[in-house]
Structures are given as C-alpha cells and as structure tokens.
Tab-separated table of C-alpha atoms and ligand atoms in Angstrom:
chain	number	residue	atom	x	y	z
A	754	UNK	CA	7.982	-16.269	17.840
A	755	UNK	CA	5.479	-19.039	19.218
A	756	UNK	CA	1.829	-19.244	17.903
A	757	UNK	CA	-0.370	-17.570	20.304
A	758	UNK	CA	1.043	-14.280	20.068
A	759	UNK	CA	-1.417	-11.090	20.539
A	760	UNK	CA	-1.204	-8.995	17.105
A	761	UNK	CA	-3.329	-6.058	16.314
A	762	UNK	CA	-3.811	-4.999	12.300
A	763	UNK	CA	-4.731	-1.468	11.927
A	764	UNK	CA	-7.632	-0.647	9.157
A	765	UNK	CA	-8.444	-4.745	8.798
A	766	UNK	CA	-10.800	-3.590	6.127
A	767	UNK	CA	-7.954	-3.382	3.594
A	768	UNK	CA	-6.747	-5.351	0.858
A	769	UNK	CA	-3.118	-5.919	2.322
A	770	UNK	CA	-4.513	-5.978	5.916
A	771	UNK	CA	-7.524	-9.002	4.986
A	772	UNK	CA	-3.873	-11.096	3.684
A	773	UNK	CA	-1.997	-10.248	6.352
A	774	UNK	CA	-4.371	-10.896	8.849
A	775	UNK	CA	-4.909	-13.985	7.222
A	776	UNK	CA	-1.368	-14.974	7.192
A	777	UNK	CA	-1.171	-14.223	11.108
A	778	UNK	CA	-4.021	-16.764	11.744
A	779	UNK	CA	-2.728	-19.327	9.550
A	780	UNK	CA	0.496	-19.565	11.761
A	781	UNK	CA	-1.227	-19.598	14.786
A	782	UNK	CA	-1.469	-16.107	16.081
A	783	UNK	CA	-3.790	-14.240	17.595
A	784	UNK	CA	-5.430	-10.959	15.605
A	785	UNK	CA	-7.476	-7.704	16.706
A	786	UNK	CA	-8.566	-5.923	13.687
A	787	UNK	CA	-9.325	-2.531	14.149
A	788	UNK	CA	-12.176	-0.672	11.595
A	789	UNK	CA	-13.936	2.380	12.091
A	790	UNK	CA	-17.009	0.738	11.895
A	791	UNK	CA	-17.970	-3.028	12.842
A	792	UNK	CA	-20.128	-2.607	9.835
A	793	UNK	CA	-17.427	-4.072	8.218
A	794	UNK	CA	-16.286	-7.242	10.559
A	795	UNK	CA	-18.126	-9.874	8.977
A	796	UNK	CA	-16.777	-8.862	5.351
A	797	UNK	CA	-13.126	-9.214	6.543
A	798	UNK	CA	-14.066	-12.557	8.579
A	799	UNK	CA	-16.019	-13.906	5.110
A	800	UNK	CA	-12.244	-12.651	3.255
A	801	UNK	CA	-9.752	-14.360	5.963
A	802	UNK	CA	-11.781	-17.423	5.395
A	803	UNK	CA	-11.668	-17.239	1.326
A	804	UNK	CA	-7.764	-17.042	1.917
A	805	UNK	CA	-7.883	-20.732	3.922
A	806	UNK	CA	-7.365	-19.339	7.601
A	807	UNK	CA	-9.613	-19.896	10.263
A	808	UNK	CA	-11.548	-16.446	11.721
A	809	UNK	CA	-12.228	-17.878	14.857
A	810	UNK	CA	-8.822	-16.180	16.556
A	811	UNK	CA	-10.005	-12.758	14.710
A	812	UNK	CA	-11.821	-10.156	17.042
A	813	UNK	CA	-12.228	-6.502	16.078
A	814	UNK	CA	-12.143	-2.676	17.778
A	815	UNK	CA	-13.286	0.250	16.360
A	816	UNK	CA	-10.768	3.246	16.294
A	817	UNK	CA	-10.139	6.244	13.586
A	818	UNK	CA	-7.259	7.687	12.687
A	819	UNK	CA	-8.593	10.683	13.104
A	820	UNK	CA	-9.484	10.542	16.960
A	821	UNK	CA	-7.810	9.563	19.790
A	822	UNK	CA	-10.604	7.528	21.137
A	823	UNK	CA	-10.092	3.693	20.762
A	824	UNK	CA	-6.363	3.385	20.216
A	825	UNK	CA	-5.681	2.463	24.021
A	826	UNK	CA	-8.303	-0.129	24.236
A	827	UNK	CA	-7.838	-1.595	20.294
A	828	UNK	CA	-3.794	-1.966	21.507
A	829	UNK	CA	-3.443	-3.213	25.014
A	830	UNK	CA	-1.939	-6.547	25.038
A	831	UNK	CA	-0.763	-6.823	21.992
A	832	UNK	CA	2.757	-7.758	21.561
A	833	UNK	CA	3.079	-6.937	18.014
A	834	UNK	CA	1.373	-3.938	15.718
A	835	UNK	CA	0.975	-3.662	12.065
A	836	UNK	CA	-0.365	-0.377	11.131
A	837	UNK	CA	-1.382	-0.854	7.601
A	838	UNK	CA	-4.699	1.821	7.615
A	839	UNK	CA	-3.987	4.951	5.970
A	840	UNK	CA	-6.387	7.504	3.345
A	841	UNK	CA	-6.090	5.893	-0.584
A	842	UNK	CA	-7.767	7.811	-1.923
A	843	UNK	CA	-8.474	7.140	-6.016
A	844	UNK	CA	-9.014	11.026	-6.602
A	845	UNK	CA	-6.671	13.558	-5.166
A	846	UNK	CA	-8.547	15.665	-2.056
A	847	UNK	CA	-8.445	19.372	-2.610
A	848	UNK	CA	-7.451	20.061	0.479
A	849	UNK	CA	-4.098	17.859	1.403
A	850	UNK	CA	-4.605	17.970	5.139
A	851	UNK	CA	-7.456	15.706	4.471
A	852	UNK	CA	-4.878	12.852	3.324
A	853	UNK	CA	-1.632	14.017	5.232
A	854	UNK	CA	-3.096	14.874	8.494
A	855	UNK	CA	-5.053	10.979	9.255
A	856	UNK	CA	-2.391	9.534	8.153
A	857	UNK	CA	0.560	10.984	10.201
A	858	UNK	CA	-1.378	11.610	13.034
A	859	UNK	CA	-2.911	8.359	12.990
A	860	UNK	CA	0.796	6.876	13.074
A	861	UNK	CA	1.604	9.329	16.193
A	862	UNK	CA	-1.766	7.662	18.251
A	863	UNK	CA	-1.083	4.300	17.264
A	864	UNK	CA	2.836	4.398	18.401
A	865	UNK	CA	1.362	6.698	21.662
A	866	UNK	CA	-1.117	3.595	22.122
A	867	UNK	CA	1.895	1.074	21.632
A	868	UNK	CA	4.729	2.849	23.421
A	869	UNK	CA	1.733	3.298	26.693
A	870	UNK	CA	1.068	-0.926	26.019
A	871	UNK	CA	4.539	-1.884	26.132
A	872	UNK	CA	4.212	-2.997	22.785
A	873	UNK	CA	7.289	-5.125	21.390
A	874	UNK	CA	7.746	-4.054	17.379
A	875	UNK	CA	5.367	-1.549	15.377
A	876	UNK	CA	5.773	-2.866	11.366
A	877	UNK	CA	4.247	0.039	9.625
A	878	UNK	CA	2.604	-0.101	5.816
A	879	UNK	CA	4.800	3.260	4.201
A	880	UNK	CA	5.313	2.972	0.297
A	881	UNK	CA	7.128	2.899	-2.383
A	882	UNK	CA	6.317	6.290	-2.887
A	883	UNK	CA	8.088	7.537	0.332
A	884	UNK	CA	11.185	6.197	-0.781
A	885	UNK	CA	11.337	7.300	-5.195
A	886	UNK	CA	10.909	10.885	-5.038
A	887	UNK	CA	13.804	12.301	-2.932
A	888	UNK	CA	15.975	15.147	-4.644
A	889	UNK	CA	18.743	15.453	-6.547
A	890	UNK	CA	19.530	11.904	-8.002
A	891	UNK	CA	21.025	11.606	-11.292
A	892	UNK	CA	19.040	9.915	-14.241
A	893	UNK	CA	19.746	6.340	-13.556
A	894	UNK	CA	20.247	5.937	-9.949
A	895	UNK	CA	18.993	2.926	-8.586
A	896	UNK	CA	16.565	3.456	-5.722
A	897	UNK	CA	16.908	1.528	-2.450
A	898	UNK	CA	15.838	1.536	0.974
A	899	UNK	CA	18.490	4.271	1.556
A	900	UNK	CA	17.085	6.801	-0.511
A	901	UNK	CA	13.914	9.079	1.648
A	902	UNK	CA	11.196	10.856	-0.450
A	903	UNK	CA	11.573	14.649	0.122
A	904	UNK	CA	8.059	15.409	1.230
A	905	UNK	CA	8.716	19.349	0.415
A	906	UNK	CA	8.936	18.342	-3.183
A	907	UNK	CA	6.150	20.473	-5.491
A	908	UNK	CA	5.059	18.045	-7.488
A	909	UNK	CA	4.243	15.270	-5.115
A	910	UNK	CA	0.874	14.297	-4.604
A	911	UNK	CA	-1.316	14.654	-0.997
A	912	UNK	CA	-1.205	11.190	-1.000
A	913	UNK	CA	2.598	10.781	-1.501
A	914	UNK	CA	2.776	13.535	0.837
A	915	UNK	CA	0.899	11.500	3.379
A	916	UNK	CA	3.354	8.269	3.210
A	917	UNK	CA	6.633	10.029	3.428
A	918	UNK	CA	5.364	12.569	6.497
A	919	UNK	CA	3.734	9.582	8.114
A	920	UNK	CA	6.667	7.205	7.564
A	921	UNK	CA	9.393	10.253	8.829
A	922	UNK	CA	6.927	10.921	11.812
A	923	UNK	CA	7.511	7.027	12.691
A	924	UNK	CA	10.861	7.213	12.599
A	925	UNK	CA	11.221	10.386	14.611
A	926	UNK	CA	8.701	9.188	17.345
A	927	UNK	CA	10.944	6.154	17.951
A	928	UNK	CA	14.304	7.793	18.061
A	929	UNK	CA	13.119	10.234	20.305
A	930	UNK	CA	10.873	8.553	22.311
A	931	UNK	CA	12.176	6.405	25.544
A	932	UNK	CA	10.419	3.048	25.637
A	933	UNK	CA	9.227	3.718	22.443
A	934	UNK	CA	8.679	-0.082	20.276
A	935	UNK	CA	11.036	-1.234	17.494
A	936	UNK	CA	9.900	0.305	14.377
A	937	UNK	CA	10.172	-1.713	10.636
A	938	UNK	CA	8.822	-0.269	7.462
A	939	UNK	CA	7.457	-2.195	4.864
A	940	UNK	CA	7.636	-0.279	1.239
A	941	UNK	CA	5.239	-1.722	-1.289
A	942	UNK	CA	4.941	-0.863	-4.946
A	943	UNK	CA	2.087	-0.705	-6.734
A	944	UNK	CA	-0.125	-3.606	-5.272
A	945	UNK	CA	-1.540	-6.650	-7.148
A	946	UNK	CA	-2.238	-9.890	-6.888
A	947	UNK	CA	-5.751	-11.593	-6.226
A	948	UNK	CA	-8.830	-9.136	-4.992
A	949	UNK	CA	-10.867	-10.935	-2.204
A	950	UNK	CA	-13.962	-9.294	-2.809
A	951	UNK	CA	-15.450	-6.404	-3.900
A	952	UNK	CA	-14.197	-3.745	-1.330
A	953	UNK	CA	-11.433	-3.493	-3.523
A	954	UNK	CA	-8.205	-1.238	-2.909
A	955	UNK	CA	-7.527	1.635	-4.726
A	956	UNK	CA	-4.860	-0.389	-6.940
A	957	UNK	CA	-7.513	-2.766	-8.231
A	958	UNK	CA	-9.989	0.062	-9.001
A	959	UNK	CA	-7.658	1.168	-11.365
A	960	UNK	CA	-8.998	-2.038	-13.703
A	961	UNK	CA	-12.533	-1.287	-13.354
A	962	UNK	CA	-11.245	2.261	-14.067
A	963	UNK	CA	-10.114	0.889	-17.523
A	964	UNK	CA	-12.811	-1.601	-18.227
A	965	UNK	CA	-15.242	0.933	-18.327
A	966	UNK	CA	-13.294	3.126	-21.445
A	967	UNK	CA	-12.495	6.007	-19.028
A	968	UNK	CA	-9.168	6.263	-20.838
A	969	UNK	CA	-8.561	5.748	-24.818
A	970	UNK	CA	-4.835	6.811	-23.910
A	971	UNK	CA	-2.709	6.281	-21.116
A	972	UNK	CA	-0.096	8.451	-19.706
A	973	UNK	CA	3.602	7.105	-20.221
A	974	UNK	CA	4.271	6.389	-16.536
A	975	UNK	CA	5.731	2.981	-14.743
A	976	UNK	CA	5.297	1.811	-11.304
A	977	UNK	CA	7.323	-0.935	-9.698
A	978	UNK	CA	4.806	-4.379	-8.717
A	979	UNK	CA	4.214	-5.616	-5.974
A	980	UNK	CA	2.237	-8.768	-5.019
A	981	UNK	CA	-0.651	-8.313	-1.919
A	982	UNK	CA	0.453	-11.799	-1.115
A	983	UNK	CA	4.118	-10.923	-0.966
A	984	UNK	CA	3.185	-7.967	1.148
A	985	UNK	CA	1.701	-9.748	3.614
A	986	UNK	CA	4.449	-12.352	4.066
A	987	UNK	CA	6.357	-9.040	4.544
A	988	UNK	CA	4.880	-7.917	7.133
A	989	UNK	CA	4.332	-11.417	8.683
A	990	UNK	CA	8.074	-11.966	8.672
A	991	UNK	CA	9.044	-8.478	9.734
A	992	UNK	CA	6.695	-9.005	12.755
A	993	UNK	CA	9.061	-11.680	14.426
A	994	UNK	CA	12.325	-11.699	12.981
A	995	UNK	CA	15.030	-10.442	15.452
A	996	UNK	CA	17.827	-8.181	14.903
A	997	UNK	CA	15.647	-6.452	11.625
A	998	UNK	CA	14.227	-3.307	13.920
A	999	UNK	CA	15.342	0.157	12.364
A	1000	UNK	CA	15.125	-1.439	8.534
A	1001	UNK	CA	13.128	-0.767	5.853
A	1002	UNK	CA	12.071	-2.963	2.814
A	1003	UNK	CA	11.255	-2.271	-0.386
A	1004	UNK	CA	8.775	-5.160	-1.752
A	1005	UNK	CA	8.789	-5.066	-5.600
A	1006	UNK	CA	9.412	-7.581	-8.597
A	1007	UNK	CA	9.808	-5.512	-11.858
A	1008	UNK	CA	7.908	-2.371	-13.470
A	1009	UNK	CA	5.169	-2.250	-15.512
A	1010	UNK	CA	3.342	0.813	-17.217
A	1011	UNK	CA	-0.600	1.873	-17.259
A	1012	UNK	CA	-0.170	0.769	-20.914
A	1013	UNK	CA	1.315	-2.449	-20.245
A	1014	UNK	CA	-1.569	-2.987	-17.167
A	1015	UNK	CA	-4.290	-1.835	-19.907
A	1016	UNK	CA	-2.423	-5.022	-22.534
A	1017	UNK	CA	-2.470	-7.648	-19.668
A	1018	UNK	CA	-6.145	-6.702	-19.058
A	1019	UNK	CA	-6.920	-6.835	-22.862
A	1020	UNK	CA	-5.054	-10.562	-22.897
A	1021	UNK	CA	-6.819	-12.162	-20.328
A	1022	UNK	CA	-10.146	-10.820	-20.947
A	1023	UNK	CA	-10.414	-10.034	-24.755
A	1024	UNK	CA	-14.388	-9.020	-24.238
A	1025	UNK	CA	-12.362	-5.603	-22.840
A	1026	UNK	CA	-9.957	-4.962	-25.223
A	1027	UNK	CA	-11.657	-2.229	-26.688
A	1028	UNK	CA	-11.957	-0.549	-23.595
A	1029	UNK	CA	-8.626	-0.722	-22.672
A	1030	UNK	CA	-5.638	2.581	-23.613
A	1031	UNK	CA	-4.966	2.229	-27.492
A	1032	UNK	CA	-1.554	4.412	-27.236
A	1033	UNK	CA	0.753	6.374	-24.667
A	1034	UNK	CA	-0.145	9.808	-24.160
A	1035	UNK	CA	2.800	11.982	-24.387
A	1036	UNK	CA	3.824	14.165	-21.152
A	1037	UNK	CA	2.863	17.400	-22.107
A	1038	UNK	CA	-0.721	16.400	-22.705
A	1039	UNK	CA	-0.901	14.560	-19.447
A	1040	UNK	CA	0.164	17.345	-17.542
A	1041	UNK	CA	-2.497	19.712	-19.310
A	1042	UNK	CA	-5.553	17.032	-18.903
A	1043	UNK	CA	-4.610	17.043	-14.916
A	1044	UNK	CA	-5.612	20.521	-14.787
A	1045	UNK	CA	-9.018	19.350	-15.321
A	1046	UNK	CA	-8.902	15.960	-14.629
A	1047	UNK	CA	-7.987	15.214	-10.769
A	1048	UNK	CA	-7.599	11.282	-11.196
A	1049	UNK	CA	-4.611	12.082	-13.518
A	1050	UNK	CA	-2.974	14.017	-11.010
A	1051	UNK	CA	-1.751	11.328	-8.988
A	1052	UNK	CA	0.633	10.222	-11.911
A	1053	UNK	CA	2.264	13.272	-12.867
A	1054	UNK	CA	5.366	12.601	-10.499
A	1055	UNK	CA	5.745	9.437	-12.521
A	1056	UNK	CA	6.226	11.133	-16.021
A	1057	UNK	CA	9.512	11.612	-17.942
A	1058	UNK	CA	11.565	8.431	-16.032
A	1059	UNK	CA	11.207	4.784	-15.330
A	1060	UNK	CA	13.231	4.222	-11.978
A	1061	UNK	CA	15.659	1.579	-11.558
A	1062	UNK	CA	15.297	0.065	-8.203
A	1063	UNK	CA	17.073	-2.848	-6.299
A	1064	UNK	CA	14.595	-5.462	-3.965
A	1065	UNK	CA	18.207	-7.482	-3.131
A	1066	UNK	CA	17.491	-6.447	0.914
A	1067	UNK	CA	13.632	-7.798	1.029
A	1068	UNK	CA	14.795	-10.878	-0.251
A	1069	UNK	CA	18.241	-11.560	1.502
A	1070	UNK	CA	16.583	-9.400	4.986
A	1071	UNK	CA	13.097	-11.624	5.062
A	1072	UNK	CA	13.998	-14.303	2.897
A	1073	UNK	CA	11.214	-13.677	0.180
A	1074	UNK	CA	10.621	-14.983	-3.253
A	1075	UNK	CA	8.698	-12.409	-4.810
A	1076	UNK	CA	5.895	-12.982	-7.342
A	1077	UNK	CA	6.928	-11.465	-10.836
A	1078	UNK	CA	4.851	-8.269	-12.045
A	1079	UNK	CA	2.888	-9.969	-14.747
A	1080	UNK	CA	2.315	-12.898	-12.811
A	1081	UNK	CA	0.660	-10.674	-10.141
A	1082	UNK	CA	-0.978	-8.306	-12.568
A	1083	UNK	CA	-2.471	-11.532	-14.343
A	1084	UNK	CA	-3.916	-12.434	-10.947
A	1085	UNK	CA	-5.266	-9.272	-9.919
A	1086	UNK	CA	-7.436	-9.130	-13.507
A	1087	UNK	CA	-8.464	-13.117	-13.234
A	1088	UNK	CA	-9.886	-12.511	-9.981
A	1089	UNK	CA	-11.551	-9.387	-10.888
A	1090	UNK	CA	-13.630	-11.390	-13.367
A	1091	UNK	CA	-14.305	-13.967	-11.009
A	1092	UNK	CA	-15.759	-11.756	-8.631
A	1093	UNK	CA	-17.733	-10.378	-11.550
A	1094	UNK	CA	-16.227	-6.902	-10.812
A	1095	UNK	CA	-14.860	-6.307	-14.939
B	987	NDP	P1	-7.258	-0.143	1.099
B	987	NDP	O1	-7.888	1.085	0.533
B	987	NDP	O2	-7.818	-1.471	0.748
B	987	NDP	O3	-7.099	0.004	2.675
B	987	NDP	C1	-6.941	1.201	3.345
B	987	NDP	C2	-7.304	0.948	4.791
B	987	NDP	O4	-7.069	2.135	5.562
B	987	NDP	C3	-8.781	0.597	4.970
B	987	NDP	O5	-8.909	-0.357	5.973
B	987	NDP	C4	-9.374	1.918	5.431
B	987	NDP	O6	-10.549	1.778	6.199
B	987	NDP	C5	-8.242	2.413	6.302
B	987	NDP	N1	-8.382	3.837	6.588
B	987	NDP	C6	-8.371	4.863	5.709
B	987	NDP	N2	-8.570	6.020	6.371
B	987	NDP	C7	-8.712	5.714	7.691
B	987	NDP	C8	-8.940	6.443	8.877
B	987	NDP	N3	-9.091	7.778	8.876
B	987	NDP	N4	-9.039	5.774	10.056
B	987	NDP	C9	-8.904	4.440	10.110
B	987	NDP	N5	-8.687	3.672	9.009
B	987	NDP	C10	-8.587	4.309	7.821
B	987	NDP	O7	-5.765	-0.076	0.621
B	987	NDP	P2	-4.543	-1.070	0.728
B	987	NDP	O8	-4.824	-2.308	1.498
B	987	NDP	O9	-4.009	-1.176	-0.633
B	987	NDP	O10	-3.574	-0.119	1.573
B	987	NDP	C11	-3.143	-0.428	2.871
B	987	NDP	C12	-1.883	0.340	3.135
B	987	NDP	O11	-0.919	0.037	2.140
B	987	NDP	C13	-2.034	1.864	3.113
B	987	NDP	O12	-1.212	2.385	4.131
B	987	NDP	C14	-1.505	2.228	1.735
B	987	NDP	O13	-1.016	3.556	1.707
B	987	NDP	C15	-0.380	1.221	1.604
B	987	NDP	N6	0.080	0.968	0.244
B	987	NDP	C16	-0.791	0.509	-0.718
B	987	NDP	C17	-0.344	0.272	-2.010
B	987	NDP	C18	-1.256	-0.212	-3.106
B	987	NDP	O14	-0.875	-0.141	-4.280
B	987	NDP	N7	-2.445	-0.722	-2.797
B	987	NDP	C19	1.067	0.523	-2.377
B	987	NDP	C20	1.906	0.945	-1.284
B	987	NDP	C21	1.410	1.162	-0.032
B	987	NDP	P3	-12.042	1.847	5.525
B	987	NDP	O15	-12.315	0.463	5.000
B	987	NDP	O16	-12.905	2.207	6.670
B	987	NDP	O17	-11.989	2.895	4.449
C-alpha cells in the first residue's frame, strides 16, 4: 500500500506497539496511538525516535478497553488497525474476569469501532499461547497455526484465558458480522529482543525478576522466542499484504527454557551470575510452590513437555527472516544493562 496511509495502534504504550509504530512511520505511514492516558505520549514519541523513525506523523487518543468511550473517535479514518493492547499482567489476578473480560471485550469495541469506520483489515496481537494448549494432541505433535487453544482447559492461566477468548471472539465477530474488516492474527512467542526504555513489558521484567535472586531454581518449562523486532515487521507486513485476510501466524525462532534465559543472563553480565537459577526445579515442587506463590502460576501449563512447533507459514506467508532465540534473548539482556535496568 502507498505511504500516507491512516493506521491506528491500539495500547501504543507497549513494547511491540512502540516497534511497530515505529516501523509504520519509517515507511511512510501515518499512526494514531491510542493510551489510556496522554500521560504517556511523550514516552512513546521519545521510544519511536530511539528506534530511527520520525514522531512527527504520530498523534495519540485516549480510549480503554474497558469503556466504550473513545473507540469511535481514536478509529475514524483509519484504513488499517492493529490492536496490540491487552492486560499482561506479571502476577496472575485473582479474579480472571479482570484479565479475560478487557481483553475480549476490548477486541469486540475496537472491531464495533472499525466495522462502524469502514475500516479495511484489523491485524490483531493474539499469542502463542492461544494456539499450544488445545486438547487431545499426542506427545510430539507439532503445533501450527491450525491447532486453537481450548480456552475451557483447567489448567490454563487468566491470562491464556484472555488471548484465546479474545482471539475466538475476533474471529467470530468477523464471520458473523456483514461489513465486518478482514481479520489477521499475529501469534508471538515469548517476546525479546531490545527494551526501549524502562516501561518494560512483562517479558523483560522477567530479567529484572532474576537479577534480583527471586529464584535460586527455576521451573523446567520452555517457551518458543520471539523477537519484538520480528513482531513488528509482522504486523507491518500483515497490514498490507493482499490475499493474507483469514490467516494466522505464528512468529517464533526456537525454544529456550527459564534456565537457559537465567545462563544467557549470567554470560553476558557475569556481575549477575549469582543471582541467576542454579538448577531446574522438578514439576512436582513447582506445582506445590504455586499454591503460595502466584508469579509461578503462570508457568504451570508449561511443565512436563517442550512443544515442537513449525514457523514455515510466517516465513513463506510474510516473507520473514526471523531473529534466532539466543540472538534475541542476548539483545533483550544487553539492552537491559544499557538502560541501567539489571
Ligand atoms: P506491554 O505490557 O508492553 O503492553 C501492553 C499494552 O496493553 C500496553 O500499552 C497497555 O497499556 C495496554 N493495555 C493493557 N490493559 C489495557 C486496557 N484495559 N485498556 C487499554 N490498553 C490496555 O506488553 P507487550 O507489548 O509485550 O504486549 C502487547 C501485546 O502482545 C499484548 O496483546 C500481549 O498479550 C501480546 N503478546 C505479548 C508477548 C510477550 O511475550 N511480550 C507474547 C505474545 C503476545 P498501559 O501502558 O496503559 O498499561
């Protein structure tokens, strides 16, 4: 699509939405951030500018999840939306609504909003974690964009709860709905990659987490990796291409574990090393320190299997070369000591 193009980023506070948004400017494009607070506006201008694109084409709106009020105004005009904002939390709420309900009926206002603007293509931020925890695969199977997270599942976190409700909401709004915009998901893993500043998203927290000793052991779980700067060229290309509407993508390179996280953290900056997990915690003992430990509870899906997954349609579908895991966990712990942040 030509430069110029009107693009709205929902929850431009974020870590993938401050890359994206930067990636929009860079070609040329047009961006309305929406926040729920302005408070915020100058910090994402200051990070679009750190990441070499030019803020002047970035204005904001102010619009919650949680509320209908905003939506309308933040998305008239805009030809394209990419609705990244959704609850991260690093502890588990109590209550799951808290999680579940922003962040599926924040996806229902924003494609209301779009559907009402005549909006073109919706790319929507869903996870990794809507697609790995369906039921009933054998030991083995390799996970794709085919396979759907059952959200009834027990053992699922709120917040894994949230992405898969959210996600299936998206897809049932725009089967269903006439006039409703093309819809394409974008699946991350576990994000890395280079922090912009100290705001920092509840996958980078996890290294302060560590550099402070929190954790002697680690639980025995592995996450696939993906790069923020990968993600935004994601959603960047899935904003424009034609023909890709009704797809999803799974944006990963590789696996690695909390233990392996903990080493890479202890290799670049040996000044932590005795901070970082000294051994894998076996299952059992996880699962018993979760009762009293809500942090830990967020992994317990992950115990007992490393998946296999395929990323052949993300790079064949958008034509991405994907930073490798240790390559983006490297860069995720560099910049956290540059920003003085471990
Ligand atoms: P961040 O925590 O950096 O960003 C989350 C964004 O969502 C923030 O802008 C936040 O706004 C916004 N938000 C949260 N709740 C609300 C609400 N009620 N109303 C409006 N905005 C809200 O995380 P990431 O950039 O990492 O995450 C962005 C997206 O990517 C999310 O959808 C997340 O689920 C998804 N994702 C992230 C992965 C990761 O490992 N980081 C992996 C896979 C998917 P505020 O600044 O005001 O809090």
């Amino acid at each position: 699509m030509a430069s110029g193009t009107q693009v709205v980023v929902t929850g431009a506070s974020g870590l993938i939405a401050k890359y994206t948004i930067a990636e929009f400017l860079r070609r040329g494009h047009d961006v309305r951030g929406t926040l729920r607070s302005l408070a915020k506006a100058d910090a994402v201008r200051s990070a679009v500018s750190l990441l070499g694109a030019d803020p002047g084409n970035l204005s904001f709106a102010v619009a919650d999840l949680s509320n209908d009020a905003g939506w309308d105004e933040a998305i008239g005009g805009a030809a394209v939306v990419v609705h990244t904002a959704s609850p991260f939390p690093v502890e588990q709420p109590r209550d799951p609504q808290e999680v579940i309900a922003p962040a599926r009926d924040g996806t229902l206002r924003i494609l209301r909003a779009a559907t009402k603007a005549g909006v073109a293509r919706v790319v929507m931020t869903s996870s990794a974690v809507a697609i790995f925890y369906p039921t009933g695969r054998p030991k083995g199977h390799v996970y794709s964009e085919e396979d759907f997270t059952d959200e009834t599942r027990s053992d699922l976190t709120p917040y894994f709860k949230s992405k898969a409700i959210a996600e299936t909401a998206a897809w049932d709004f725009t089967e269903s709905t006439p006039g409703a915009p093309q819809l394409v998901v974008i699946n991350p893993g576990f994000v890395q990659g280079p922090a912009v500043d100290a705001d920092l998203s509840t996958s980078h927290e996890l290294y302060r987490i560590m550099a402070k000793g929190t954790y002697p052991a680690a639980p025995s779980i592995s996450f696939p990796v993906t790069d923020v700067r990968d993600v935004a060229a994601a959603h960047v290309e899935a904003a424009f291409r034609p023909g890709i509407e009704g797809n999803r993508y799974l944006v990963g390179e590789g696996q690695l574990s909390l233990f392996a996280l903990g080493r890479i953290l202890a290799r670049e900056l040996p000044d932590l090393a005795s901070k970082v997990p000294k051994f894998e915690l076996p299952d059992f003992a996880v699962r018993i320190a979760a009762v009293f430990d809500r942090k830990l509870q967020t992994v317990l899906p992950e115990l007992g299997e490393t998946k296999r997954y395929t990323n052949s349609k993300v790079k064949a579908g958008l034509g991405l070369t994907l930073h490798g895991a240790d390559e983006a966990a490297t860069a995720a712990v560099r910049s956290l000591r540059d920003l003085r942040l471990i």
